[in-house]
């Protein structure tokens, strides 16, 4: 686990929502205090050199650094599969990494494998610690970055019904039907529909209103006939 790149769960889901990968939940790999829970593998037929490149900065106005996903692949297993050395962290990772103060409840952990493409410099002080990265090889051109994105990044997911598209993870988010009275989610159509109880209640109310309307009309006609009969005999 310490050799891998560990991302907060939302970033992890976002990354593998766009990157070609076969992911599985594996609760047996949970580490106390950190909580790695998912593993993703390179699909057969996908060349590592065609994978997209992660870009990031160490500070807001710093230089853009590149971390090719091919550098995060573990050696092939006995079945020939290659696992991405990327993990999803739980909020409990905060206590294990920085018990006093963390900028996020789910910090990004850069393991030894993720450090290989860089020269790393560490400055440790009694009150502050800093780290600096420099690339070991020239960065890929914008043309090459675009080519890789077009070649292997997933297509945009098509949403249906009332689903909302979330670009960060390339997925469709269902409507919040629980926030609406007497409505439930129809997963097949992706829309909120009234519950059977609500439909039955509406049917009963319509029946009562219809019966009341008919009764009102009946009494009005009867009153009119009685009034007419009284006038004729006056």
PDB file of C-alpha atoms in Angstrom:
ATOM      1  CA  UNK A   1       0.000   0.000   0.000  1.00  0.00           C
ATOM      2  CA  UNK A   2       2.831   2.463   0.808  1.00  0.00           C
ATOM      3  CA  UNK A   3       4.170   2.212  -2.749  1.00  0.00           C
ATOM      4  CA  UNK A   4       0.907   3.282  -4.372  1.00  0.00           C
ATOM      5  CA  UNK A   5      -0.842   6.544  -5.062  1.00  0.00           C
ATOM      6  CA  UNK A   6      -3.753   6.910  -2.633  1.00  0.00           C
ATOM      7  CA  UNK A   7      -6.582   9.246  -3.602  1.00  0.00           C
ATOM      8  CA  UNK A   8      -9.695  10.429  -1.770  1.00  0.00           C
ATOM      9  CA  UNK A   9     -12.680   8.317  -2.750  1.00  0.00           C
ATOM     10  CA  UNK A  10     -14.246  11.023  -4.941  1.00  0.00           C
ATOM     11  CA  UNK A  11     -11.011  11.557  -6.899  1.00  0.00           C
ATOM     12  CA  UNK A  12     -10.500   7.808  -7.175  1.00  0.00           C
ATOM     13  CA  UNK A  13     -13.997   7.319  -8.598  1.00  0.00           C
ATOM     14  CA  UNK A  14     -13.505  10.277 -10.912  1.00  0.00           C
ATOM     15  CA  UNK A  15     -10.202   8.946 -12.235  1.00  0.00           C
ATOM     16  CA  UNK A  16     -11.473   5.463 -12.988  1.00  0.00           C
ATOM     17  CA  UNK A  17     -14.721   6.817 -14.356  1.00  0.00           C
ATOM     18  CA  UNK A  18     -12.681   8.093 -17.313  1.00  0.00           C
ATOM     19  CA  UNK A  19      -9.700   5.727 -17.438  1.00  0.00           C
ATOM     20  CA  UNK A  20     -10.059   2.257 -19.008  1.00  0.00           C
ATOM     21  CA  UNK A  21     -10.001  -0.109 -16.032  1.00  0.00           C
ATOM     22  CA  UNK A  22     -11.774  -3.044 -14.434  1.00  0.00           C
ATOM     23  CA  UNK A  23     -12.381  -2.185 -10.781  1.00  0.00           C
ATOM     24  CA  UNK A  24     -13.536  -4.418  -7.948  1.00  0.00           C
ATOM     25  CA  UNK A  25     -14.414  -3.862  -4.301  1.00  0.00           C
ATOM     26  CA  UNK A  26     -12.137  -5.889  -2.055  1.00  0.00           C
ATOM     27  CA  UNK A  27     -12.902  -5.427   1.626  1.00  0.00           C
ATOM     28  CA  UNK A  28     -10.129  -7.850   2.550  1.00  0.00           C
ATOM     29  CA  UNK A  29      -7.571  -5.193   1.595  1.00  0.00           C
ATOM     30  CA  UNK A  30      -8.792  -2.582   4.083  1.00  0.00           C
ATOM     31  CA  UNK A  31      -5.906  -1.333   6.233  1.00  0.00           C
ATOM     32  CA  UNK A  32      -6.852  -0.082   9.727  1.00  0.00           C
ATOM     33  CA  UNK A  33      -6.506   3.681   9.917  1.00  0.00           C
ATOM     34  CA  UNK A  34      -6.260   4.078   6.140  1.00  0.00           C
ATOM     35  CA  UNK A  35      -8.978   1.978   4.557  1.00  0.00           C
ATOM     36  CA  UNK A  36      -7.907   0.953   1.064  1.00  0.00           C
ATOM     37  CA  UNK A  37     -10.948  -0.728  -0.364  1.00  0.00           C
ATOM     38  CA  UNK A  38     -10.828  -0.904  -4.165  1.00  0.00           C
ATOM     39  CA  UNK A  39      -8.485  -2.295  -6.801  1.00  0.00           C
ATOM     40  CA  UNK A  40      -8.459  -1.571 -10.530  1.00  0.00           C
ATOM     41  CA  UNK A  41      -6.815  -3.518 -13.344  1.00  0.00           C
ATOM     42  CA  UNK A  42      -5.735  -2.696 -16.879  1.00  0.00           C
ATOM     43  CA  UNK A  43      -8.169  -4.291 -19.358  1.00  0.00           C
ATOM     44  CA  UNK A  44      -6.691  -6.793 -21.771  1.00  0.00           C
ATOM     45  CA  UNK A  45      -5.844  -5.281 -25.130  1.00  0.00           C
ATOM     46  CA  UNK A  46      -5.092  -1.805 -23.756  1.00  0.00           C
ATOM     47  CA  UNK A  47      -1.463  -0.797 -24.207  1.00  0.00           C
ATOM     48  CA  UNK A  48       0.114   0.883 -21.156  1.00  0.00           C
ATOM     49  CA  UNK A  49       1.816   3.496 -23.349  1.00  0.00           C
ATOM     50  CA  UNK A  50      -1.602   4.670 -24.558  1.00  0.00           C
ATOM     51  CA  UNK A  51      -2.926   5.484 -21.079  1.00  0.00           C
ATOM     52  CA  UNK A  52      -3.679   9.110 -20.158  1.00  0.00           C
ATOM     53  CA  UNK A  53      -1.350  11.189 -18.021  1.00  0.00           C
ATOM     54  CA  UNK A  54      -2.184  12.695 -14.641  1.00  0.00           C
ATOM     55  CA  UNK A  55      -1.136  16.332 -14.282  1.00  0.00           C
ATOM     56  CA  UNK A  56      -0.864  18.226 -11.010  1.00  0.00           C
ATOM     57  CA  UNK A  57       0.828  21.114  -9.231  1.00  0.00           C
ATOM     58  CA  UNK A  58       2.505  21.250  -5.858  1.00  0.00           C
ATOM     59  CA  UNK A  59       1.215  24.792  -5.379  1.00  0.00           C
ATOM     60  CA  UNK A  60      -1.342  27.019  -7.057  1.00  0.00           C
ATOM     61  CA  UNK A  61       1.114  28.872  -9.308  1.00  0.00           C
ATOM     62  CA  UNK A  62       3.695  26.096  -9.567  1.00  0.00           C
ATOM     63  CA  UNK A  63       4.837  24.206 -12.644  1.00  0.00           C
ATOM     64  CA  UNK A  64       2.576  21.480 -14.005  1.00  0.00           C
ATOM     65  CA  UNK A  65       3.968  18.006 -13.337  1.00  0.00           C
ATOM     66  CA  UNK A  66       3.077  14.848 -15.241  1.00  0.00           C
ATOM     67  CA  UNK A  67       2.494  11.382 -13.822  1.00  0.00           C
ATOM     68  CA  UNK A  68       1.799   8.856 -16.616  1.00  0.00           C
ATOM     69  CA  UNK A  69      -0.602   6.146 -15.525  1.00  0.00           C
ATOM     70  CA  UNK A  70       1.667   3.559 -17.133  1.00  0.00           C
ATOM     71  CA  UNK A  71       4.169   4.330 -14.354  1.00  0.00           C
ATOM     72  CA  UNK A  72       1.540   3.271 -11.808  1.00  0.00           C
ATOM     73  CA  UNK A  73       1.091  -0.254 -13.159  1.00  0.00           C
ATOM     74  CA  UNK A  74       2.320  -3.132 -11.022  1.00  0.00           C
ATOM     75  CA  UNK A  75       4.118  -6.101 -12.635  1.00  0.00           C
ATOM     76  CA  UNK A  76       1.854  -8.608 -14.359  1.00  0.00           C
ATOM     77  CA  UNK A  77       0.301 -11.269 -12.155  1.00  0.00           C
ATOM     78  CA  UNK A  78       0.191 -14.999 -12.801  1.00  0.00           C
ATOM     79  CA  UNK A  79      -2.890 -14.529 -14.980  1.00  0.00           C
ATOM     80  CA  UNK A  80      -1.237 -11.737 -16.971  1.00  0.00           C
ATOM     81  CA  UNK A  81      -3.339  -8.961 -15.437  1.00  0.00           C
ATOM     82  CA  UNK A  82      -1.706  -5.715 -14.359  1.00  0.00           C
ATOM     83  CA  UNK A  83      -3.048  -3.792 -11.406  1.00  0.00           C
ATOM     84  CA  UNK A  84      -3.029  -0.022 -11.104  1.00  0.00           C
ATOM     85  CA  UNK A  85      -1.060   0.972  -8.026  1.00  0.00           C
ATOM     86  CA  UNK A  86      -3.789   3.442  -7.071  1.00  0.00           C
ATOM     87  CA  UNK A  87      -5.901   3.131  -3.953  1.00  0.00           C
ATOM     88  CA  UNK A  88      -8.995   4.773  -2.542  1.00  0.00           C
ATOM     89  CA  UNK A  89      -8.629   6.166   0.969  1.00  0.00           C
ATOM     90  CA  UNK A  90     -11.166   6.562   3.736  1.00  0.00           C
ATOM     91  CA  UNK A  91     -11.581   9.657   5.863  1.00  0.00           C
ATOM     92  CA  UNK A  92      -9.774   7.767   8.644  1.00  0.00           C
ATOM     93  CA  UNK A  93      -6.536   8.201   6.682  1.00  0.00           C
ATOM     94  CA  UNK A  94      -6.367  11.735   8.054  1.00  0.00           C
ATOM     95  CA  UNK A  95      -5.630  10.491  11.562  1.00  0.00           C
ATOM     96  CA  UNK A  96      -2.864   8.203  10.314  1.00  0.00           C
ATOM     97  CA  UNK A  97      -1.077  10.807   8.179  1.00  0.00           C
ATOM     98  CA  UNK A  98      -1.546  14.134   9.920  1.00  0.00           C
ATOM     99  CA  UNK A  99      -3.247  13.761  13.300  1.00  0.00           C
ATOM    100  CA  UNK A 100      -2.966  17.476  14.144  1.00  0.00           C
ATOM    101  CA  UNK A 101      -4.073  19.296  10.993  1.00  0.00           C
ATOM    102  CA  UNK A 102      -4.869  18.302   7.433  1.00  0.00           C
ATOM    103  CA  UNK A 103      -6.195  20.474   4.601  1.00  0.00           C
ATOM    104  CA  UNK A 104      -8.630  17.695   3.748  1.00  0.00           C
ATOM    105  CA  UNK A 105     -10.355  14.845   5.553  1.00  0.00           C
ATOM    106  CA  UNK A 106      -9.029  12.542   2.829  1.00  0.00           C
ATOM    107  CA  UNK A 107      -5.398  13.422   2.005  1.00  0.00           C
ATOM    108  CA  UNK A 108      -3.580  12.374  -1.163  1.00  0.00           C
ATOM    109  CA  UNK A 109      -0.783   9.929  -0.342  1.00  0.00           C
ATOM    110  CA  UNK A 110       2.098   9.616  -2.820  1.00  0.00           C
ATOM    111  CA  UNK A 111       3.840   6.261  -2.481  1.00  0.00           C
ATOM    112  CA  UNK A 112       7.273   5.202  -3.651  1.00  0.00           C
ATOM    113  CA  UNK A 113       6.079   3.935  -7.042  1.00  0.00           C
ATOM    114  CA  UNK A 114       4.338   7.237  -7.750  1.00  0.00           C
ATOM    115  CA  UNK A 115       7.586   9.050  -6.876  1.00  0.00           C
ATOM    116  CA  UNK A 116       9.734   7.207  -9.420  1.00  0.00           C
ATOM    117  CA  UNK A 117       9.189   9.675 -12.301  1.00  0.00           C
ATOM    118  CA  UNK A 118      10.407  12.542 -10.072  1.00  0.00           C
ATOM    119  CA  UNK A 119      13.374  13.834  -8.170  1.00  0.00           C
ATOM    120  CA  UNK A 120      12.102  14.595  -4.683  1.00  0.00           C
ATOM    121  CA  UNK A 121      13.637  17.025  -2.196  1.00  0.00           C
ATOM    122  CA  UNK A 122      12.498  17.085   1.422  1.00  0.00           C
ATOM    123  CA  UNK A 123      13.064  19.848   3.955  1.00  0.00           C
ATOM    124  CA  UNK A 124      12.202  18.892   7.507  1.00  0.00           C
ATOM    125  CA  UNK A 125      12.006  21.548  10.196  1.00  0.00           C
ATOM    126  CA  UNK A 126      10.768  21.642  13.781  1.00  0.00           C
ATOM    127  CA  UNK A 127       7.647  23.591  12.814  1.00  0.00           C
ATOM    128  CA  UNK A 128       7.284  23.008   9.079  1.00  0.00           C
ATOM    129  CA  UNK A 129       8.073  20.376   6.472  1.00  0.00           C
ATOM    130  CA  UNK A 130       8.260  20.935   2.720  1.00  0.00           C
ATOM    131  CA  UNK A 131       8.739  18.759  -0.335  1.00  0.00           C
ATOM    132  CA  UNK A 132       9.648  19.640  -3.908  1.00  0.00           C
ATOM    133  CA  UNK A 133       9.344  17.588  -7.111  1.00  0.00           C
ATOM    134  CA  UNK A 134      11.250  17.832 -10.394  1.00  0.00           C
ATOM    135  CA  UNK A 135      10.617  15.564 -13.408  1.00  0.00           C
ATOM    136  CA  UNK A 136      13.319  13.062 -14.365  1.00  0.00           C
ATOM    137  CA  UNK A 137      12.387  13.154 -18.054  1.00  0.00           C
ATOM    138  CA  UNK A 138      11.071  15.812 -20.445  1.00  0.00           C
ATOM    139  CA  UNK A 139       7.294  16.305 -20.256  1.00  0.00           C
ATOM    140  CA  UNK A 140       5.044  14.972 -22.985  1.00  0.00           C
ATOM    141  CA  UNK A 141       3.812  17.502 -25.520  1.00  0.00           C
ATOM    142  CA  UNK A 142       0.253  18.808 -25.517  1.00  0.00           C
ATOM    143  CA  UNK A 143      -0.304  16.944 -28.788  1.00  0.00           C
ATOM    144  CA  UNK A 144       0.717  13.640 -27.185  1.00  0.00           C
ATOM    145  CA  UNK A 145      -1.418  14.321 -24.112  1.00  0.00           C
ATOM    146  CA  UNK A 146      -4.438  15.005 -26.327  1.00  0.00           C
ATOM    147  CA  UNK A 147      -3.748  11.891 -28.406  1.00  0.00           C
ATOM    148  CA  UNK A 148      -3.726   9.701 -25.320  1.00  0.00           C
ATOM    149  CA  UNK A 149      -6.930  11.240 -23.993  1.00  0.00           C
ATOM    150  CA  UNK A 150      -8.692  10.664 -27.283  1.00  0.00           C
ATOM    151  CA  UNK A 151      -7.335   7.133 -27.608  1.00  0.00           C
ATOM    152  CA  UNK A 152      -8.183   5.659 -24.222  1.00  0.00           C
ATOM    153  CA  UNK A 153     -10.422   7.987 -22.214  1.00  0.00           C
ATOM    154  CA  UNK A 154     -13.995   6.775 -21.873  1.00  0.00           C
ATOM    155  CA  UNK A 155     -16.838   8.337 -23.813  1.00  0.00           C
ATOM    156  CA  UNK A 156     -19.288  10.553 -22.003  1.00  0.00           C
ATOM    157  CA  UNK A 157     -21.982   8.541 -20.251  1.00  0.00           C
ATOM    158  CA  UNK A 158     -25.515   9.099 -21.562  1.00  0.00           C
ATOM    159  CA  UNK A 159     -28.050   9.892 -18.861  1.00  0.00           C
ATOM    160  CA  UNK A 160     -31.772   9.215 -19.019  1.00  0.00           C
ATOM    161  CA  UNK A 161     -34.918  10.607 -17.507  1.00  0.00           C
ATOM    162  CA  UNK A 162     -34.229  12.991 -14.640  1.00  0.00           C
ATOM    163  CA  UNK A 163     -30.660  11.820 -14.037  1.00  0.00           C
ATOM    164  CA  UNK A 164     -27.963  14.495 -13.697  1.00  0.00           C
ATOM    165  CA  UNK A 165     -24.635  14.105 -15.460  1.00  0.00           C
ATOM    166  CA  UNK A 166     -21.544  14.424 -13.230  1.00  0.00           C
ATOM    167  CA  UNK A 167     -18.546  15.237 -15.420  1.00  0.00           C
ATOM    168  CA  UNK A 168     -15.972  14.713 -12.641  1.00  0.00           C
ATOM    169  CA  UNK A 169     -16.724  10.980 -12.477  1.00  0.00           C
ATOM    170  CA  UNK A 170     -18.396  10.508 -15.881  1.00  0.00           C
ATOM    171  CA  UNK A 171     -21.515   9.037 -14.348  1.00  0.00           C
ATOM    172  CA  UNK A 172     -25.200   9.751 -13.992  1.00  0.00           C
ATOM    173  CA  UNK A 173     -26.590  10.751 -10.621  1.00  0.00           C
ATOM    174  CA  UNK A 174     -30.196   9.748  -9.919  1.00  0.00           C
ATOM    175  CA  UNK A 175     -32.733  12.376  -8.842  1.00  0.00           C
ATOM    176  CA  UNK A 176     -33.335  12.796  -5.121  1.00  0.00           C
ATOM    177  CA  UNK A 177     -36.778  11.247  -5.033  1.00  0.00           C
ATOM    178  CA  UNK A 178     -36.676  10.896  -1.245  1.00  0.00           C
ATOM    179  CA  UNK A 179     -36.892  14.684  -0.965  1.00  0.00           C
ATOM    180  CA  UNK A 180     -40.233  14.640  -2.778  1.00  0.00           C
ATOM    181  CA  UNK A 181     -43.421  13.612  -1.032  1.00  0.00           C
ATOM    182  CA  UNK A 182     -44.823  10.213  -2.011  1.00  0.00           C
ATOM    183  CA  UNK A 183     -42.257   9.607  -4.774  1.00  0.00           C
ATOM    184  CA  UNK A 184     -39.785   6.786  -5.396  1.00  0.00           C
ATOM    185  CA  UNK A 185     -37.041   6.235  -7.955  1.00  0.00           C
ATOM    186  CA  UNK A 186     -37.762   4.236 -11.082  1.00  0.00           C
ATOM    187  CA  UNK A 187     -34.237   2.945 -11.755  1.00  0.00           C
ATOM    188  CA  UNK A 188     -35.091   1.656 -15.224  1.00  0.00           C
ATOM    189  CA  UNK A 189     -36.317   5.034 -16.473  1.00  0.00           C
ATOM    190  CA  UNK A 190     -34.227   7.224 -14.161  1.00  0.00           C
ATOM    191  CA  UNK A 191     -37.228   9.266 -13.032  1.00  0.00           C
ATOM    192  CA  UNK A 192     -39.234   9.862  -9.868  1.00  0.00           C
ATOM    193  CA  UNK A 193     -42.674   8.295  -9.802  1.00  0.00           C
ATOM    194  CA  UNK A 194     -45.511   8.496  -7.319  1.00  0.00           C
ATOM    195  CA  UNK A 195     -45.794   5.622  -4.882  1.00  0.00           C
ATOM    196  CA  UNK A 196     -48.619   3.092  -5.107  1.00  0.00           C
ATOM    197  CA  UNK A 197     -49.993   4.465  -1.836  1.00  0.00           C
ATOM    198  CA  UNK A 198     -50.153   7.971  -3.290  1.00  0.00           C
ATOM    199  CA  UNK A 199     -51.824   6.732  -6.472  1.00  0.00           C
ATOM    200  CA  UNK A 200     -54.418   4.824  -4.424  1.00  0.00           C
ATOM    201  CA  UNK A 201     -55.031   7.891  -2.257  1.00  0.00           C
ATOM    202  CA  UNK A 202     -55.520  10.090  -5.318  1.00  0.00           C
ATOM    203  CA  UNK A 203     -57.926   7.537  -6.806  1.00  0.00           C
ATOM    204  CA  UNK A 204     -59.958   7.470  -3.591  1.00  0.00           C
ATOM    205  CA  UNK A 205     -60.055  11.273  -3.383  1.00  0.00           C
ATOM    206  CA  UNK A 206     -61.128  11.568  -7.014  1.00  0.00           C
ATOM    207  CA  UNK A 207     -63.853   9.005  -6.329  1.00  0.00           C
ATOM    208  CA  UNK A 208     -65.045  10.927  -3.271  1.00  0.00           C
ATOM    209  CA  UNK A 209     -65.054  14.244  -5.127  1.00  0.00           C
ATOM    210  CA  UNK A 210     -66.928  12.653  -8.037  1.00  0.00           C
ATOM    211  CA  UNK A 211     -69.485  11.126  -5.681  1.00  0.00           C
ATOM    212  CA  UNK A 212     -69.857  14.466  -3.915  1.00  0.00           C
ATOM    213  CA  UNK A 213     -70.364  16.262  -7.224  1.00  0.00           C
ATOM    214  CA  UNK A 214     -73.026  13.768  -8.312  1.00  0.00           C
ATOM    215  CA  UNK A 215     -74.781  14.049  -4.955  1.00  0.00           C
ATOM    216  CA  UNK A 216     -74.733  17.851  -5.191  1.00  0.00           C
ATOM    217  CA  UNK A 217     -76.214  17.766  -8.682  1.00  0.00           C
ATOM    218  CA  UNK A 218     -78.869  15.285  -7.521  1.00  0.00           C
ATOM    219  CA  UNK A 219     -79.965  17.498  -4.621  1.00  0.00           C
ATOM    220  CA  UNK A 220     -79.946  20.598  -6.833  1.00  0.00           C
ATOM    221  CA  UNK A 221     -82.219  18.930  -9.392  1.00  0.00           C
ATOM    222  CA  UNK A 222     -84.502  17.601  -6.663  1.00  0.00           C
ATOM    223  CA  UNK A 223     -84.697  21.023  -5.011  1.00  0.00           C
ATOM    224  CA  UNK A 224     -85.497  22.625  -8.362  1.00  0.00           C
ATOM    225  CA  UNK A 225     -88.323  20.123  -9.017  1.00  0.00           C
ATOM    226  CA  UNK A 226     -89.734  20.563  -5.520  1.00  0.00           C
ATOM    227  CA  UNK A 227     -89.637  24.334  -5.906  1.00  0.00           C
ATOM    228  CA  UNK A 228     -91.362  24.153  -9.290  1.00  0.00           C
ATOM    229  CA  UNK A 229     -94.027  21.820  -7.891  1.00  0.00           C
ATOM    230  CA  UNK A 230     -94.680  24.214  -5.011  1.00  0.00           C
ATOM    231  CA  UNK A 231     -95.117  27.180  -7.352  1.00  0.00           C
ATOM    232  CA  UNK A 232     -97.637  25.282  -9.486  1.00  0.00           C
ATOM    233  CA  UNK A 233     -99.811  24.486  -6.443  1.00  0.00           C
ATOM    234  CA  UNK A 234     -99.597  27.919  -4.892  1.00  0.00           C
TER     235      UNK A 234
END
